Amino acid sequence: GKRAIRIIMGGYGPANTGFSVALKKIGDRLASKFRDQVDIKYVYNILDLGYRADDILWLVESGVLTLGYQSSSYLTDRIPAVGIVDLPFIFPDQVRARAAMDGSLGHALTTRIEAETSFRIVGYFENGFRHVSNRVRPIHDPADMKGLIIRVLPSKIQERTFQLLGADPRIMDLTEALAAIKAGKIDAQENPFSNTVTYGVHTFHRFHTETNHFYISRPIFAHRPSFDAWPKPIQEELRAAVREAVAFQRDLHVKEEDDAAAAIRKAGGEIVQLTAEQHKAFVSAVNPIYGEARSQLGPELLKLVNL
């Protein structure tokens, strides 16, 4: 008979993370519907193979992997417009962040990414709100950030955010960042609690602050030449499977955050929850970034995040 369509799905987290489990859900749904028409394989964690986290982009773009996910910030070098979602404090809560990603904001990002790459964007996983962790002191307001060397994602807007907060931001791939944290070469990092725990950072950083400073999504992208060559029913089923997997992954993310906060406390970590006043101090410290972003990204993009 006809040769099965091989679909290799990959990511950069252990097999038990929500992202990996969600990939498996996508694959299972395709396999149960198309049986021997598809041959689905997984590489849950490319870091285990000696790759860097940012390698996932070329691995999918060149077709080594058929489908992957990556935090949107990693695309900002090539597509500056994607930096819109790196702006701090643009979403007051999860409900509105998700609605924006499911609506016109997500659509605008998809259009811009597809225009500049050979990806098909099929959905967005939630990486969620991010928090600062460090090994030096508890952080209650921006003054406490002064001089802390903090790793940030490869995004000029994220780098600028932490400059405005008084820290000393360093752009690093996840792989480099983990090595630097373990060696004590940097003081701080920022991530959802679940990532902080997944990558073992909580065993090096005692101080955590629930800053909720960025909300980041992970686009799910397919190798466009492969995807576009598939029969329509397989394309449509993949998109449907992704919608279902994203809903699943979002629910799981909420639980993973709670579990991770418990793991942080169990390891002897402290989690600072900001008062409304303290939160306001962070928001006003980064205020100049919105004017800067307006000149860089243009008003129509900023409208999508109510700026």
PDB file of C-alpha atoms in Angstrom:
ATOM      1  CA  GLY A   1       0.000   0.000   0.000  1.00  0.00           C
ATOM      2  CA  LYS A   2       0.901   3.688   0.179  1.00  0.00           C
ATOM      3  CA  ARG A   3       3.710   4.699   2.490  1.00  0.00           C
ATOM      4  CA  ALA A   4       2.629   6.119   5.807  1.00  0.00           C
ATOM      5  CA  ILE A   5       3.138   9.825   6.410  1.00  0.00           C
ATOM      6  CA  ARG A   6       5.854  10.119   9.023  1.00  0.00           C
ATOM      7  CA  ILE A   7       5.243  12.869  11.575  1.00  0.00           C
ATOM      8  CA  ILE A   8       8.032  13.530  14.083  1.00  0.00           C
ATOM      9  CA  MET A   9       6.974  15.773  16.967  1.00  0.00           C
ATOM     10  CA  GLY A  10       9.543  17.388  19.210  1.00  0.00           C
ATOM     11  CA  GLY A  11       9.995  19.728  22.132  1.00  0.00           C
ATOM     12  CA  TYR A  12      12.435  20.658  24.853  1.00  0.00           C
ATOM     13  CA  GLY A  13      11.050  19.322  28.114  1.00  0.00           C
ATOM     14  CA  PRO A  14      10.952  15.942  29.855  1.00  0.00           C
ATOM     15  CA  ALA A  15       8.276  13.474  28.735  1.00  0.00           C
ATOM     16  CA  ASN A  16       6.136  14.110  31.847  1.00  0.00           C
ATOM     17  CA  THR A  17       5.662  17.870  31.307  1.00  0.00           C
ATOM     18  CA  GLY A  18       2.339  19.250  30.088  1.00  0.00           C
ATOM     19  CA  PHE A  19       3.914  20.224  26.765  1.00  0.00           C
ATOM     20  CA  SER A  20       5.127  16.674  26.092  1.00  0.00           C
ATOM     21  CA  VAL A  21       1.881  15.065  27.244  1.00  0.00           C
ATOM     22  CA  ALA A  22      -0.026  17.473  24.974  1.00  0.00           C
ATOM     23  CA  LEU A  23       2.145  16.505  21.975  1.00  0.00           C
ATOM     24  CA  LYS A  24       1.321  12.858  22.667  1.00  0.00           C
ATOM     25  CA  LYS A  25      -2.394  13.723  22.738  1.00  0.00           C
ATOM     26  CA  ILE A  26      -2.076  15.327  19.295  1.00  0.00           C
ATOM     27  CA  GLY A  27      -0.280  12.278  17.947  1.00  0.00           C
ATOM     28  CA  ASP A  28      -2.681   9.801  19.540  1.00  0.00           C
ATOM     29  CA  ARG A  29      -5.662  11.529  17.981  1.00  0.00           C
ATOM     30  CA  LEU A  30      -4.084  11.430  14.513  1.00  0.00           C
ATOM     31  CA  ALA A  31      -3.047   7.790  14.958  1.00  0.00           C
ATOM     32  CA  SER A  32      -6.479   6.664  16.101  1.00  0.00           C
ATOM     33  CA  LYS A  33      -8.175   8.358  13.159  1.00  0.00           C
ATOM     34  CA  PHE A  34      -5.722   7.526  10.357  1.00  0.00           C
ATOM     35  CA  ARG A  35      -4.224   4.263  11.655  1.00  0.00           C
ATOM     36  CA  ASP A  36      -1.503   3.051   9.271  1.00  0.00           C
ATOM     37  CA  GLN A  37      -1.703   6.154   7.057  1.00  0.00           C
ATOM     38  CA  VAL A  38       0.463   7.938   9.614  1.00  0.00           C
ATOM     39  CA  ASP A  39       3.624   6.977  11.484  1.00  0.00           C
ATOM     40  CA  ILE A  40       4.074   9.192  14.538  1.00  0.00           C
ATOM     41  CA  LYS A  41       7.320   9.553  16.449  1.00  0.00           C
ATOM     42  CA  TYR A  42       8.321  11.778  19.378  1.00  0.00           C
ATOM     43  CA  VAL A  43      11.504  13.487  20.500  1.00  0.00           C
ATOM     44  CA  TYR A  44      10.169  14.977  23.721  1.00  0.00           C
ATOM     45  CA  ASN A  45      13.370  16.671  24.796  1.00  0.00           C
ATOM     46  CA  ILE A  46      15.922  17.727  22.191  1.00  0.00           C
ATOM     47  CA  LEU A  47      18.197  18.841  25.065  1.00  0.00           C
ATOM     48  CA  ASP A  48      18.757  15.131  25.779  1.00  0.00           C
ATOM     49  CA  LEU A  49      20.289  14.818  22.311  1.00  0.00           C
ATOM     50  CA  GLY A  50      22.757  17.635  22.904  1.00  0.00           C
ATOM     51  CA  TYR A  51      20.776  20.338  21.098  1.00  0.00           C
ATOM     52  CA  ARG A  52      20.106  23.809  22.476  1.00  0.00           C
ATOM     53  CA  ALA A  53      16.520  24.906  23.100  1.00  0.00           C
ATOM     54  CA  ASP A  54      16.656  27.353  20.184  1.00  0.00           C
ATOM     55  CA  ASP A  55      17.672  24.571  17.767  1.00  0.00           C
ATOM     56  CA  ILE A  56      14.033  23.479  17.654  1.00  0.00           C
ATOM     57  CA  LEU A  57      13.381  26.308  15.197  1.00  0.00           C
ATOM     58  CA  TRP A  58      15.750  25.100  12.460  1.00  0.00           C
ATOM     59  CA  LEU A  59      15.004  21.441  13.221  1.00  0.00           C
ATOM     60  CA  VAL A  60      11.368  22.051  12.231  1.00  0.00           C
ATOM     61  CA  GLU A  61      12.102  24.594   9.526  1.00  0.00           C
ATOM     62  CA  SER A  62      14.409  22.153   7.769  1.00  0.00           C
ATOM     63  CA  GLY A  63      12.017  19.217   8.243  1.00  0.00           C
ATOM     64  CA  VAL A  64      14.215  17.152  10.584  1.00  0.00           C
ATOM     65  CA  LEU A  65      11.225  17.429  12.917  1.00  0.00           C
ATOM     66  CA  THR A  66       7.742  17.791  11.475  1.00  0.00           C
ATOM     67  CA  LEU A  67       6.216  19.673  14.380  1.00  0.00           C
ATOM     68  CA  GLY A  68       7.518  21.492  17.443  1.00  0.00           C
ATOM     69  CA  TYR A  69       6.852  24.342  19.864  1.00  0.00           C
ATOM     70  CA  GLN A  70       9.010  27.187  21.162  1.00  0.00           C
ATOM     71  CA  SER A  71       8.460  30.323  23.236  1.00  0.00           C
ATOM     72  CA  SER A  72       7.518  33.125  20.857  1.00  0.00           C
ATOM     73  CA  SER A  73      10.347  35.338  22.195  1.00  0.00           C
ATOM     74  CA  TYR A  74      12.868  33.171  20.322  1.00  0.00           C
ATOM     75  CA  LEU A  75      11.403  34.463  17.035  1.00  0.00           C
ATOM     76  CA  THR A  76      11.772  38.170  17.801  1.00  0.00           C
ATOM     77  CA  ASP A  77      15.230  38.460  16.241  1.00  0.00           C
ATOM     78  CA  ARG A  78      13.820  37.484  12.865  1.00  0.00           C
ATOM     79  CA  ILE A  79      10.352  38.963  13.278  1.00  0.00           C
ATOM     80  CA  PRO A  80      10.473  42.021  15.557  1.00  0.00           C
ATOM     81  CA  ALA A  81       6.650  42.332  15.503  1.00  0.00           C
ATOM     82  CA  VAL A  82       6.429  39.155  17.607  1.00  0.00           C
ATOM     83  CA  GLY A  83       7.975  41.240  20.411  1.00  0.00           C
ATOM     84  CA  ILE A  84       4.516  42.691  21.021  1.00  0.00           C
ATOM     85  CA  VAL A  85       3.738  39.771  23.355  1.00  0.00           C
ATOM     86  CA  ASP A  86       7.028  40.277  25.222  1.00  0.00           C
ATOM     87  CA  LEU A  87       5.784  43.592  26.608  1.00  0.00           C
ATOM     88  CA  PRO A  88       5.386  43.540  30.393  1.00  0.00           C
ATOM     89  CA  PHE A  89       2.042  43.659  32.198  1.00  0.00           C
ATOM     90  CA  ILE A  90      -0.130  43.781  29.058  1.00  0.00           C
ATOM     91  CA  PHE A  91      -2.560  41.133  30.336  1.00  0.00           C
ATOM     92  CA  PRO A  92      -4.257  41.641  33.699  1.00  0.00           C
ATOM     93  CA  ASP A  93      -5.154  37.954  33.998  1.00  0.00           C
ATOM     94  CA  GLN A  94      -5.138  34.549  32.338  1.00  0.00           C
ATOM     95  CA  VAL A  95      -8.662  34.871  30.958  1.00  0.00           C
ATOM     96  CA  ARG A  96      -7.793  37.957  28.942  1.00  0.00           C
ATOM     97  CA  ALA A  97      -4.388  36.643  27.903  1.00  0.00           C
ATOM     98  CA  ARG A  98      -5.951  33.477  26.500  1.00  0.00           C
ATOM     99  CA  ALA A  99      -8.727  35.389  24.752  1.00  0.00           C
ATOM    100  CA  ALA A 100      -6.146  37.605  23.033  1.00  0.00           C
ATOM    101  CA  MET A 101      -4.069  34.620  21.895  1.00  0.00           C
ATOM    102  CA  ASP A 102      -7.199  32.835  20.629  1.00  0.00           C
ATOM    103  CA  GLY A 103      -8.376  35.999  18.877  1.00  0.00           C
ATOM    104  CA  SER A 104      -6.985  38.872  16.863  1.00  0.00           C
ATOM    105  CA  LEU A 105      -3.602  39.030  18.621  1.00  0.00           C
ATOM    106  CA  GLY A 106      -2.827  35.357  17.964  1.00  0.00           C
ATOM    107  CA  HIS A 107      -4.044  35.745  14.395  1.00  0.00           C
ATOM    108  CA  ALA A 108      -1.752  38.748  13.814  1.00  0.00           C
ATOM    109  CA  LEU A 109       1.231  36.818  15.189  1.00  0.00           C
ATOM    110  CA  THR A 110       0.460  33.782  13.035  1.00  0.00           C
ATOM    111  CA  THR A 111       0.228  35.928   9.899  1.00  0.00           C
ATOM    112  CA  ARG A 112       3.534  37.648  10.609  1.00  0.00           C
ATOM    113  CA  ILE A 113       5.407  34.476  11.541  1.00  0.00           C
ATOM    114  CA  GLU A 114       4.166  32.593   8.464  1.00  0.00           C
ATOM    115  CA  ALA A 115       5.160  35.517   6.229  1.00  0.00           C
ATOM    116  CA  GLU A 116       8.798  35.294   7.372  1.00  0.00           C
ATOM    117  CA  THR A 117       9.358  31.547   7.901  1.00  0.00           C
ATOM    118  CA  SER A 118       8.542  28.180   6.375  1.00  0.00           C
ATOM    119  CA  PHE A 119       6.340  27.260   9.343  1.00  0.00           C
ATOM    120  CA  ARG A 120       2.624  26.579   9.541  1.00  0.00           C
ATOM    121  CA  ILE A 121       1.482  27.879  12.924  1.00  0.00           C
ATOM    122  CA  VAL A 122      -1.263  25.537  14.143  1.00  0.00           C
ATOM    123  CA  GLY A 123      -1.845  26.848  17.674  1.00  0.00           C
ATOM    124  CA  TYR A 124      -0.329  28.284  20.844  1.00  0.00           C
ATOM    125  CA  PHE A 125       0.516  26.463  24.035  1.00  0.00           C
ATOM    126  CA  GLU A 126       0.442  28.522  27.210  1.00  0.00           C
ATOM    127  CA  ASN A 127       3.746  29.100  28.944  1.00  0.00           C
ATOM    128  CA  GLY A 128       1.899  31.503  31.181  1.00  0.00           C
ATOM    129  CA  PHE A 129       2.855  34.262  33.562  1.00  0.00           C
ATOM    130  CA  ARG A 130       6.497  34.533  34.553  1.00  0.00           C
ATOM    131  CA  HIS A 131       8.103  35.194  37.913  1.00  0.00           C
ATOM    132  CA  VAL A 132      11.572  36.196  39.060  1.00  0.00           C
ATOM    133  CA  SER A 133      13.771  33.791  41.018  1.00  0.00           C
ATOM    134  CA  ASN A 134      17.214  34.565  42.434  1.00  0.00           C
ATOM    135  CA  ARG A 135      19.878  33.370  44.854  1.00  0.00           C
ATOM    136  CA  VAL A 136      20.627  36.735  46.532  1.00  0.00           C
ATOM    137  CA  ARG A 137      17.632  38.281  48.342  1.00  0.00           C
ATOM    138  CA  PRO A 138      13.846  38.460  48.453  1.00  0.00           C
ATOM    139  CA  ILE A 139      12.434  40.913  45.902  1.00  0.00           C
ATOM    140  CA  HIS A 140       9.524  43.118  46.986  1.00  0.00           C
ATOM    141  CA  ASP A 141       9.967  46.102  44.691  1.00  0.00           C
ATOM    142  CA  PRO A 142      12.143  47.211  41.756  1.00  0.00           C
ATOM    143  CA  ALA A 143      14.837  48.590  44.106  1.00  0.00           C
ATOM    144  CA  ASP A 144      15.515  44.981  45.179  1.00  0.00           C
ATOM    145  CA  MET A 145      16.360  44.091  41.554  1.00  0.00           C
ATOM    146  CA  LYS A 146      19.261  46.528  41.473  1.00  0.00           C
ATOM    147  CA  GLY A 147      22.379  45.020  39.911  1.00  0.00           C
ATOM    148  CA  LEU A 148      21.075  41.436  39.826  1.00  0.00           C
ATOM    149  CA  ILE A 149      22.445  39.600  36.792  1.00  0.00           C
ATOM    150  CA  ILE A 150      19.331  37.993  35.311  1.00  0.00           C
ATOM    151  CA  ARG A 151      18.949  35.681  32.339  1.00  0.00           C
ATOM    152  CA  VAL A 152      16.278  36.710  29.844  1.00  0.00           C
ATOM    153  CA  LEU A 153      14.899  35.141  26.684  1.00  0.00           C
ATOM    154  CA  PRO A 154      16.367  36.320  23.353  1.00  0.00           C
ATOM    155  CA  SER A 155      14.137  39.385  23.128  1.00  0.00           C
ATOM    156  CA  LYS A 156      15.200  43.030  23.092  1.00  0.00           C
ATOM    157  CA  ILE A 157      11.919  44.009  24.751  1.00  0.00           C
ATOM    158  CA  GLN A 158      12.490  41.574  27.617  1.00  0.00           C
ATOM    159  CA  GLU A 159      16.066  42.786  27.995  1.00  0.00           C
ATOM    160  CA  ARG A 160      14.864  46.420  28.094  1.00  0.00           C
ATOM    161  CA  THR A 161      12.166  45.555  30.650  1.00  0.00           C
ATOM    162  CA  PHE A 162      14.753  44.311  33.129  1.00  0.00           C
ATOM    163  CA  GLN A 163      17.066  47.255  32.476  1.00  0.00           C
ATOM    164  CA  LEU A 164      14.170  49.515  33.447  1.00  0.00           C
ATOM    165  CA  LEU A 165      13.721  47.459  36.630  1.00  0.00           C
ATOM    166  CA  GLY A 166      17.366  48.134  37.516  1.00  0.00           C
ATOM    167  CA  ALA A 167      18.659  44.602  36.916  1.00  0.00           C
ATOM    168  CA  ASP A 168      21.515  43.529  34.624  1.00  0.00           C
ATOM    169  CA  PRO A 169      19.809  41.359  31.984  1.00  0.00           C
ATOM    170  CA  ARG A 170      21.722  38.826  29.863  1.00  0.00           C
ATOM    171  CA  ILE A 171      20.177  37.186  26.829  1.00  0.00           C
ATOM    172  CA  MET A 172      20.908  33.448  26.899  1.00  0.00           C
ATOM    173  CA  ASP A 173      19.560  30.277  25.422  1.00  0.00           C
ATOM    174  CA  LEU A 174      17.968  28.034  28.066  1.00  0.00           C
ATOM    175  CA  THR A 175      20.863  25.576  27.810  1.00  0.00           C
ATOM    176  CA  GLU A 176      23.481  28.255  28.581  1.00  0.00           C
ATOM    177  CA  ALA A 177      21.297  29.753  31.313  1.00  0.00           C
ATOM    178  CA  LEU A 178      20.996  26.463  33.196  1.00  0.00           C
ATOM    179  CA  ALA A 179      24.767  25.988  33.154  1.00  0.00           C
ATOM    180  CA  ALA A 180      25.320  29.566  34.380  1.00  0.00           C
ATOM    181  CA  ILE A 181      22.753  29.179  37.191  1.00  0.00           C
ATOM    182  CA  LYS A 182      24.360  25.934  38.378  1.00  0.00           C
ATOM    183  CA  ALA A 183      27.814  27.540  38.289  1.00  0.00           C
ATOM    184  CA  GLY A 184      26.528  30.602  40.188  1.00  0.00           C
ATOM    185  CA  LYS A 185      27.622  32.883  37.324  1.00  0.00           C
ATOM    186  CA  ILE A 186      24.260  34.653  37.218  1.00  0.00           C
ATOM    187  CA  ASP A 187      22.035  35.693  40.106  1.00  0.00           C
ATOM    188  CA  ALA A 188      18.518  35.443  38.751  1.00  0.00           C
ATOM    189  CA  GLN A 189      16.178  34.117  36.070  1.00  0.00           C
ATOM    190  CA  GLU A 190      12.501  34.433  35.215  1.00  0.00           C
ATOM    191  CA  ASN A 191      10.045  31.708  34.289  1.00  0.00           C
ATOM    192  CA  PRO A 192       6.686  30.277  35.247  1.00  0.00           C
ATOM    193  CA  PHE A 193       7.115  28.254  38.452  1.00  0.00           C
ATOM    194  CA  SER A 194       6.588  25.064  36.436  1.00  0.00           C
ATOM    195  CA  ASN A 195       9.634  25.746  34.216  1.00  0.00           C
ATOM    196  CA  THR A 196      11.720  26.813  37.207  1.00  0.00           C
ATOM    197  CA  VAL A 197      11.015  23.408  38.769  1.00  0.00           C
ATOM    198  CA  THR A 198      11.156  21.355  35.526  1.00  0.00           C
ATOM    199  CA  TYR A 199      14.709  22.578  34.935  1.00  0.00           C
ATOM    200  CA  GLY A 200      15.779  22.228  38.589  1.00  0.00           C
ATOM    201  CA  VAL A 201      16.458  25.936  39.109  1.00  0.00           C
ATOM    202  CA  HIS A 202      14.601  25.922  42.449  1.00  0.00           C
ATOM    203  CA  THR A 203      17.428  23.896  43.970  1.00  0.00           C
ATOM    204  CA  PHE A 204      19.800  26.837  43.289  1.00  0.00           C
ATOM    205  CA  HIS A 205      17.479  29.804  43.872  1.00  0.00           C
ATOM    206  CA  ARG A 206      15.918  30.309  47.281  1.00  0.00           C
ATOM    207  CA  PHE A 207      14.041  33.551  46.551  1.00  0.00           C
ATOM    208  CA  HIS A 208      10.991  33.697  44.279  1.00  0.00           C
ATOM    209  CA  THR A 209       8.618  36.577  43.623  1.00  0.00           C
ATOM    210  CA  GLU A 210       5.241  36.247  41.938  1.00  0.00           C
ATOM    211  CA  THR A 211       5.773  39.201  39.603  1.00  0.00           C
ATOM    212  CA  ASN A 212       3.555  38.040  36.689  1.00  0.00           C
ATOM    213  CA  HIS A 213       5.652  40.394  34.558  1.00  0.00           C
ATOM    214  CA  PHE A 214       5.297  38.681  31.156  1.00  0.00           C
ATOM    215  CA  TYR A 215       2.747  36.237  29.765  1.00  0.00           C
ATOM    216  CA  ILE A 216       4.417  34.090  27.101  1.00  0.00           C
ATOM    217  CA  SER A 217       2.936  31.604  24.648  1.00  0.00           C
ATOM    218  CA  ARG A 218       4.662  28.813  22.769  1.00  0.00           C
ATOM    219  CA  PRO A 219       3.613  28.698  19.104  1.00  0.00           C
ATOM    220  CA  ILE A 220       3.121  25.153  17.806  1.00  0.00           C
ATOM    221  CA  PHE A 221       4.586  25.043  14.327  1.00  0.00           C
ATOM    222  CA  ALA A 222       4.746  22.492  11.559  1.00  0.00           C
ATOM    223  CA  HIS A 223       7.225  22.138   8.695  1.00  0.00           C
ATOM    224  CA  ARG A 224       5.171  23.926   6.055  1.00  0.00           C
ATOM    225  CA  PRO A 225       6.188  21.910   2.954  1.00  0.00           C
ATOM    226  CA  SER A 226       5.246  18.678   4.752  1.00  0.00           C
ATOM    227  CA  PHE A 227       2.016  20.014   6.243  1.00  0.00           C
ATOM    228  CA  ASP A 228       0.852  21.593   2.970  1.00  0.00           C
ATOM    229  CA  ALA A 229       1.473  18.331   1.090  1.00  0.00           C
ATOM    230  CA  TRP A 230      -0.699  16.264   3.441  1.00  0.00           C
ATOM    231  CA  PRO A 231      -4.232  15.287   2.398  1.00  0.00           C
ATOM    232  CA  LYS A 232      -6.738  17.897   3.628  1.00  0.00           C
ATOM    233  CA  PRO A 233      -8.371  15.540   6.171  1.00  0.00           C
ATOM    234  CA  ILE A 234      -5.004  15.053   7.922  1.00  0.00           C
ATOM    235  CA  GLN A 235      -4.340  18.810   7.971  1.00  0.00           C
ATOM    236  CA  GLU A 236      -7.796  19.452   9.421  1.00  0.00           C
ATOM    237  CA  GLU A 237      -7.505  16.680  11.986  1.00  0.00           C
ATOM    238  CA  LEU A 238      -4.129  18.011  13.122  1.00  0.00           C
ATOM    239  CA  ARG A 239      -5.592  21.480  13.656  1.00  0.00           C
ATOM    240  CA  ALA A 240      -8.529  20.004  15.595  1.00  0.00           C
ATOM    241  CA  ALA A 241      -6.166  17.831  17.654  1.00  0.00           C
ATOM    242  CA  VAL A 242      -4.065  20.907  18.468  1.00  0.00           C
ATOM    243  CA  ARG A 243      -7.144  22.861  19.638  1.00  0.00           C
ATOM    244  CA  GLU A 244      -8.043  20.018  21.971  1.00  0.00           C
ATOM    245  CA  ALA A 245      -4.446  19.609  23.181  1.00  0.00           C
ATOM    246  CA  VAL A 246      -4.094  23.346  23.897  1.00  0.00           C
ATOM    247  CA  ALA A 247      -7.267  23.336  26.031  1.00  0.00           C
ATOM    248  CA  PHE A 248      -5.874  20.304  27.881  1.00  0.00           C
ATOM    249  CA  GLN A 249      -2.413  21.849  28.287  1.00  0.00           C
ATOM    250  CA  ARG A 250      -3.844  25.134  29.619  1.00  0.00           C
ATOM    251  CA  ASP A 251      -5.846  23.332  32.313  1.00  0.00           C
ATOM    252  CA  LEU A 252      -2.814  21.279  33.202  1.00  0.00           C
ATOM    253  CA  HIS A 253      -0.633  24.418  33.332  1.00  0.00           C
ATOM    254  CA  VAL A 254      -2.759  25.805  36.190  1.00  0.00           C
ATOM    255  CA  LYS A 255      -2.231  22.605  38.171  1.00  0.00           C
ATOM    256  CA  GLU A 256       1.470  22.450  37.255  1.00  0.00           C
ATOM    257  CA  GLU A 257       1.957  25.986  38.603  1.00  0.00           C
ATOM    258  CA  ASP A 258       0.373  25.019  41.941  1.00  0.00           C
ATOM    259  CA  ASP A 259       2.428  21.824  42.147  1.00  0.00           C
ATOM    260  CA  ALA A 260       5.605  23.741  41.283  1.00  0.00           C
ATOM    261  CA  ALA A 261       4.979  26.393  43.954  1.00  0.00           C
ATOM    262  CA  ALA A 262       4.619  23.543  46.467  1.00  0.00           C
ATOM    263  CA  ALA A 263       7.878  21.983  45.201  1.00  0.00           C
ATOM    264  CA  ILE A 264       9.670  25.330  45.592  1.00  0.00           C
ATOM    265  CA  ARG A 265       8.509  25.637  49.199  1.00  0.00           C
ATOM    266  CA  LYS A 266       9.395  22.021  49.894  1.00  0.00           C
ATOM    267  CA  ALA A 267      12.957  22.689  48.672  1.00  0.00           C
ATOM    268  CA  GLY A 268      13.209  25.536  51.196  1.00  0.00           C
ATOM    269  CA  GLY A 269      12.350  28.314  48.789  1.00  0.00           C
ATOM    270  CA  GLU A 270      10.395  31.440  49.706  1.00  0.00           C
ATOM    271  CA  ILE A 271       7.677  32.857  47.464  1.00  0.00           C
ATOM    272  CA  VAL A 272       6.907  36.563  47.810  1.00  0.00           C
ATOM    273  CA  GLN A 273       3.431  37.663  46.762  1.00  0.00           C
ATOM    274  CA  LEU A 274       3.346  41.343  45.854  1.00  0.00           C
ATOM    275  CA  THR A 275       0.859  43.744  47.404  1.00  0.00           C
ATOM    276  CA  ALA A 276      -1.153  45.947  45.027  1.00  0.00           C
ATOM    277  CA  GLU A 277       1.198  48.845  45.854  1.00  0.00           C
ATOM    278  CA  GLN A 278       4.325  46.781  45.148  1.00  0.00           C
ATOM    279  CA  HIS A 279       2.845  45.547  41.884  1.00  0.00           C
ATOM    280  CA  LYS A 280       2.156  49.168  40.893  1.00  0.00           C
ATOM    281  CA  ALA A 281       5.814  50.052  41.525  1.00  0.00           C
ATOM    282  CA  PHE A 282       6.898  47.397  38.992  1.00  0.00           C
ATOM    283  CA  VAL A 283       4.357  48.593  36.442  1.00  0.00           C
ATOM    284  CA  SER A 284       5.427  52.221  36.708  1.00  0.00           C
ATOM    285  CA  ALA A 285       9.140  51.330  36.553  1.00  0.00           C
ATOM    286  CA  VAL A 286       8.703  49.759  33.105  1.00  0.00           C
ATOM    287  CA  ASN A 287       6.389  52.477  31.786  1.00  0.00           C
ATOM    288  CA  PRO A 288       8.895  53.975  29.273  1.00  0.00           C
ATOM    289  CA  ILE A 289       8.894  50.728  27.304  1.00  0.00           C
ATOM    290  CA  TYR A 290       5.421  51.333  25.869  1.00  0.00           C
ATOM    291  CA  GLY A 291       6.457  54.557  24.146  1.00  0.00           C
ATOM    292  CA  GLU A 292       9.584  52.855  22.826  1.00  0.00           C
ATOM    293  CA  ALA A 293       7.526  49.929  21.542  1.00  0.00           C
ATOM    294  CA  ARG A 294       5.095  52.255  19.802  1.00  0.00           C
ATOM    295  CA  SER A 295       7.893  53.700  17.680  1.00  0.00           C
ATOM    296  CA  GLN A 296       9.386  50.253  16.971  1.00  0.00           C
ATOM    297  CA  LEU A 297       6.278  48.152  16.394  1.00  0.00           C
ATOM    298  CA  GLY A 298       3.685  50.674  15.233  1.00  0.00           C
ATOM    299  CA  PRO A 299       0.261  51.611  16.610  1.00  0.00           C
ATOM    300  CA  GLU A 300      -1.876  48.915  14.948  1.00  0.00           C
ATOM    301  CA  LEU A 301      -0.006  46.098  16.714  1.00  0.00           C
ATOM    302  CA  LEU A 302      -0.187  47.923  20.036  1.00  0.00           C
ATOM    303  CA  LYS A 303      -3.957  48.304  19.654  1.00  0.00           C
ATOM    304  CA  LEU A 304      -4.183  44.504  19.797  1.00  0.00           C
ATOM    305  CA  VAL A 305      -2.899  44.629  23.374  1.00  0.00           C
ATOM    306  CA  ASN A 306      -4.943  47.725  24.289  1.00  0.00           C
ATOM    307  CA  LEU A 307      -1.967  50.107  24.226  1.00  0.00           C
TER     308      LEU A 307
END
